[in-house]
Amino acid sequence: LHLMRKKQIDQILALLKQFRRRMLAYDTLALVQNYLWIAALGMLAVQVIGRIWPVDDLLLYTLIPPAVFLLIALIYLFVIPKSNLSVAWRVDQDLRLKERVSSVIAFESSLPRVFPESAELFDKQREDALAALKHANPRAAFKLVPARRRLLSAAAVFSAVLALAVLPNPMDDILR
């Protein structure tokens, strides 16, 4: 009985791992799409400042905002951990599973020992959560869809940055 319970929990955790990977990709894509325009605006600000005041290595300074933005996105993707409970909770919310998975993860550590008379209920709960996760599809739950309007906004600002970087800068004469 204990081996069966352990096997079910291992299966649930393995399925949650698939959801975790997809969820991280989804969240990172959302972060990039939502805030890419800020990096582009930072680049534009550097280019405008470089046209008002003479700035050595203007192109290098222009690349700092997207480098910082990329660093933040990578930290979000690789450094910020997602616990099994937080992933389970998010899966429950996004798939409308009514806390079927997160309650199994939360209860598994202590409640079966505290309430041994409810062992059958916990077994059924694990089976239900496992069945729900087996029928769920991480790709369908977390679709990686581009946010066209936000990306077009960032592209417009990047176009202005590119135009300013390519057009002659009057401050270059002062630097010479």
CSV table of C-alpha atoms in Angstrom, one decimal:
chain,number,residue,atom,x,y,z
A,1,LEU,CA,0.0,0.0,0.0
A,2,HIS,CA,2.8,2.4,0.9
A,3,LEU,CA,4.6,1.5,-2.4
A,4,MET,CA,1.5,2.2,-4.4
A,5,ARG,CA,1.1,5.6,-2.7
A,6,LYS,CA,4.8,6.4,-3.4
A,7,LYS,CA,4.4,5.4,-7.0
A,8,GLN,CA,1.3,7.6,-7.4
A,9,ILE,CA,3.1,10.5,-5.9
A,10,ASP,CA,6.1,10.0,-8.1
A,11,GLN,CA,3.9,9.9,-11.2
A,12,ILE,CA,2.1,13.1,-10.1
A,13,LEU,CA,5.5,14.8,-9.5
A,14,ALA,CA,6.7,13.6,-12.9
A,15,LEU,CA,3.6,15.0,-14.6
A,16,LEU,CA,4.0,18.3,-12.7
A,17,LYS,CA,7.6,18.5,-13.9
A,18,GLN,CA,6.3,18.6,-17.5
A,19,PHE,CA,3.8,21.3,-16.5
A,20,ARG,CA,6.6,23.2,-14.7
A,21,ARG,CA,8.8,23.4,-17.9
A,22,ARG,CA,5.9,24.5,-20.0
A,23,MET,CA,4.7,27.0,-17.4
A,24,LEU,CA,8.2,28.6,-17.2
A,25,ALA,CA,8.4,28.9,-20.9
A,26,TYR,CA,4.9,30.5,-20.9
A,27,ASP,CA,5.6,32.9,-18.1
A,28,THR,CA,9.0,33.9,-19.6
A,29,LEU,CA,7.4,34.5,-23.0
A,30,ALA,CA,4.7,36.6,-21.3
A,31,LEU,CA,7.3,38.6,-19.4
A,32,VAL,CA,9.3,39.3,-22.6
A,33,GLN,CA,6.2,40.2,-24.6
A,34,ASN,CA,4.8,42.5,-21.8
A,35,TYR,CA,8.0,44.4,-21.1
A,36,LEU,CA,10.1,44.3,-24.2
A,37,TRP,CA,8.9,47.8,-25.0
A,38,ILE,CA,10.6,49.1,-21.9
A,39,ALA,CA,14.0,47.8,-23.1
A,40,ALA,CA,13.3,49.4,-26.5
A,41,LEU,CA,12.3,52.7,-24.8
A,42,GLY,CA,15.5,52.6,-22.8
A,43,MET,CA,17.5,52.2,-26.1
A,44,LEU,CA,15.6,55.0,-27.7
A,45,ALA,CA,16.3,57.3,-24.6
A,46,VAL,CA,20.0,56.5,-24.9
A,47,GLN,CA,20.0,57.4,-28.6
A,48,VAL,CA,18.1,60.6,-28.0
A,49,ILE,CA,20.5,61.6,-25.2
A,50,GLY,CA,23.4,60.8,-27.6
A,51,ARG,CA,21.9,63.3,-30.0
A,52,ILE,CA,21.6,66.0,-27.3
A,53,TRP,CA,25.0,65.5,-25.6
A,54,PRO,CA,28.1,63.9,-27.1
A,55,VAL,CA,28.5,60.3,-25.9
A,56,ASP,CA,31.5,58.2,-26.7
A,57,ASP,CA,30.5,54.6,-27.8
A,58,LEU,CA,26.8,55.5,-28.1
A,59,LEU,CA,26.0,52.1,-29.7
A,60,LEU,CA,27.5,50.3,-26.7
A,61,TYR,CA,25.4,52.3,-24.3
A,62,THR,CA,22.4,51.7,-26.5
A,63,LEU,CA,22.8,48.0,-26.0
A,64,ILE,CA,22.8,48.2,-22.2
A,65,PRO,CA,18.9,48.3,-21.7
A,66,PRO,CA,18.3,45.1,-23.8
A,67,ALA,CA,21.2,43.4,-22.0
A,68,VAL,CA,19.7,44.2,-18.6
A,69,PHE,CA,16.3,43.1,-19.8
A,70,LEU,CA,17.7,39.8,-21.1
A,71,LEU,CA,19.5,39.3,-17.8
A,72,ILE,CA,16.2,39.8,-15.9
A,73,ALA,CA,14.4,37.4,-18.2
A,74,LEU,CA,17.1,34.7,-17.7
A,75,ILE,CA,17.1,35.2,-14.0
A,76,TYR,CA,13.3,34.8,-14.0
A,77,LEU,CA,13.6,31.7,-16.2
A,78,PHE,CA,16.5,29.9,-14.4
A,79,VAL,CA,16.9,31.3,-10.9
A,80,ILE,CA,13.4,31.8,-9.5
A,81,PRO,CA,12.4,28.4,-8.3
A,82,LYS,CA,8.9,27.0,-8.6
A,83,SER,CA,8.0,24.6,-5.9
A,84,ASN,CA,5.9,21.6,-6.5
A,85,LEU,CA,3.1,23.1,-4.5
A,86,SER,CA,3.1,26.4,-6.5
A,87,VAL,CA,3.2,24.5,-9.8
A,88,ALA,CA,0.3,22.3,-8.6
A,89,TRP,CA,-1.7,25.3,-7.5
A,90,ARG,CA,-1.1,27.0,-10.9
A,91,VAL,CA,-2.1,23.9,-12.8
A,92,ASP,CA,-5.3,23.7,-10.7
A,93,GLN,CA,-6.1,27.3,-11.4
A,94,ASP,CA,-5.4,27.2,-15.1
A,95,LEU,CA,-7.1,23.8,-15.7
A,96,ARG,CA,-9.9,24.5,-13.3
A,97,LEU,CA,-9.2,21.4,-11.3
A,98,LYS,CA,-10.6,22.9,-8.1
A,99,GLU,CA,-7.4,22.3,-6.1
A,100,ARG,CA,-7.3,18.5,-6.8
A,101,VAL,CA,-3.6,18.4,-7.5
A,102,SER,CA,-2.4,21.1,-5.0
A,103,SER,CA,-4.2,19.5,-2.1
A,104,VAL,CA,-2.6,16.2,-2.8
A,105,ILE,CA,0.9,17.8,-2.8
A,106,ALA,CA,0.1,19.8,0.4
A,107,PHE,CA,-1.5,17.0,2.3
A,108,GLU,CA,0.9,14.3,1.3
A,109,SER,CA,3.7,15.3,3.8
A,110,SER,CA,1.7,15.1,7.0
A,111,LEU,CA,-2.0,14.5,6.9
A,112,PRO,CA,-2.1,10.8,6.2
A,113,ARG,CA,-0.1,10.2,9.4
A,114,VAL,CA,-2.1,12.7,11.4
A,115,PHE,CA,-5.4,11.3,10.3
A,116,PRO,CA,-4.9,7.6,9.6
A,117,GLU,CA,-8.7,7.0,9.6
A,118,SER,CA,-8.8,9.1,6.4
A,119,ALA,CA,-6.2,7.1,4.5
A,120,GLU,CA,-8.8,5.8,2.1
A,121,LEU,CA,-10.0,9.3,1.3
A,122,PHE,CA,-6.3,10.4,0.7
A,123,ASP,CA,-5.8,7.4,-1.6
A,124,LYS,CA,-8.9,8.4,-3.7
A,125,GLN,CA,-7.7,11.9,-3.8
A,126,ARG,CA,-4.3,10.9,-5.1
A,127,GLU,CA,-6.0,8.7,-7.7
A,128,ASP,CA,-8.2,11.5,-8.8
A,129,ALA,CA,-5.4,14.0,-9.1
A,130,LEU,CA,-3.3,11.5,-11.0
A,131,ALA,CA,-6.2,10.9,-13.4
A,132,ALA,CA,-6.7,14.6,-13.9
A,133,LEU,CA,-3.1,15.2,-14.7
A,134,LYS,CA,-2.9,12.3,-17.1
A,135,HIS,CA,-5.7,13.7,-19.1
A,136,ALA,CA,-4.3,17.2,-19.1
A,137,ASN,CA,-2.0,18.5,-21.8
A,138,PRO,CA,0.7,21.0,-20.7
A,139,ARG,CA,0.8,22.4,-24.3
A,140,ALA,CA,-2.9,23.0,-24.3
A,141,ALA,CA,-2.8,24.5,-20.8
A,142,PHE,CA,0.0,26.9,-21.4
A,143,LYS,CA,-0.2,27.9,-25.1
A,144,LEU,CA,2.8,29.9,-26.3
A,145,VAL,CA,0.9,32.5,-28.3
A,146,PRO,CA,2.6,35.7,-29.4
A,147,ALA,CA,1.0,39.0,-28.2
A,148,ARG,CA,1.0,40.7,-31.6
A,149,ARG,CA,0.0,44.2,-30.4
A,150,ARG,CA,2.6,44.3,-27.7
A,151,LEU,CA,5.3,43.0,-30.0
A,152,LEU,CA,4.3,45.5,-32.7
A,153,SER,CA,4.6,48.3,-30.1
A,154,ALA,CA,8.1,47.1,-29.2
A,155,ALA,CA,9.0,46.7,-32.9
A,156,ALA,CA,7.9,50.3,-33.6
A,157,VAL,CA,10.2,51.6,-30.9
A,158,PHE,CA,13.1,49.4,-32.1
A,159,SER,CA,12.6,50.8,-35.6
A,160,ALA,CA,13.0,54.3,-34.2
A,161,VAL,CA,16.1,53.2,-32.4
A,162,LEU,CA,17.5,51.6,-35.6
A,163,ALA,CA,16.7,54.8,-37.5
A,164,LEU,CA,18.5,57.0,-35.0
A,165,ALA,CA,21.5,54.6,-34.9
A,166,VAL,CA,21.8,54.6,-38.7
A,167,LEU,CA,21.2,58.3,-39.4
A,168,PRO,CA,24.1,60.6,-39.0
A,169,ASN,CA,24.5,62.0,-35.5
A,170,PRO,CA,25.5,65.7,-35.2
A,171,MET,CA,27.3,65.0,-31.9
A,172,ASP,CA,29.7,62.8,-33.7
A,173,ASP,CA,31.4,65.9,-35.2
A,174,ILE,CA,31.9,67.3,-31.6
A,175,LEU,CA,33.5,64.0,-30.5
A,176,ARG,CA,36.1,64.0,-33.4
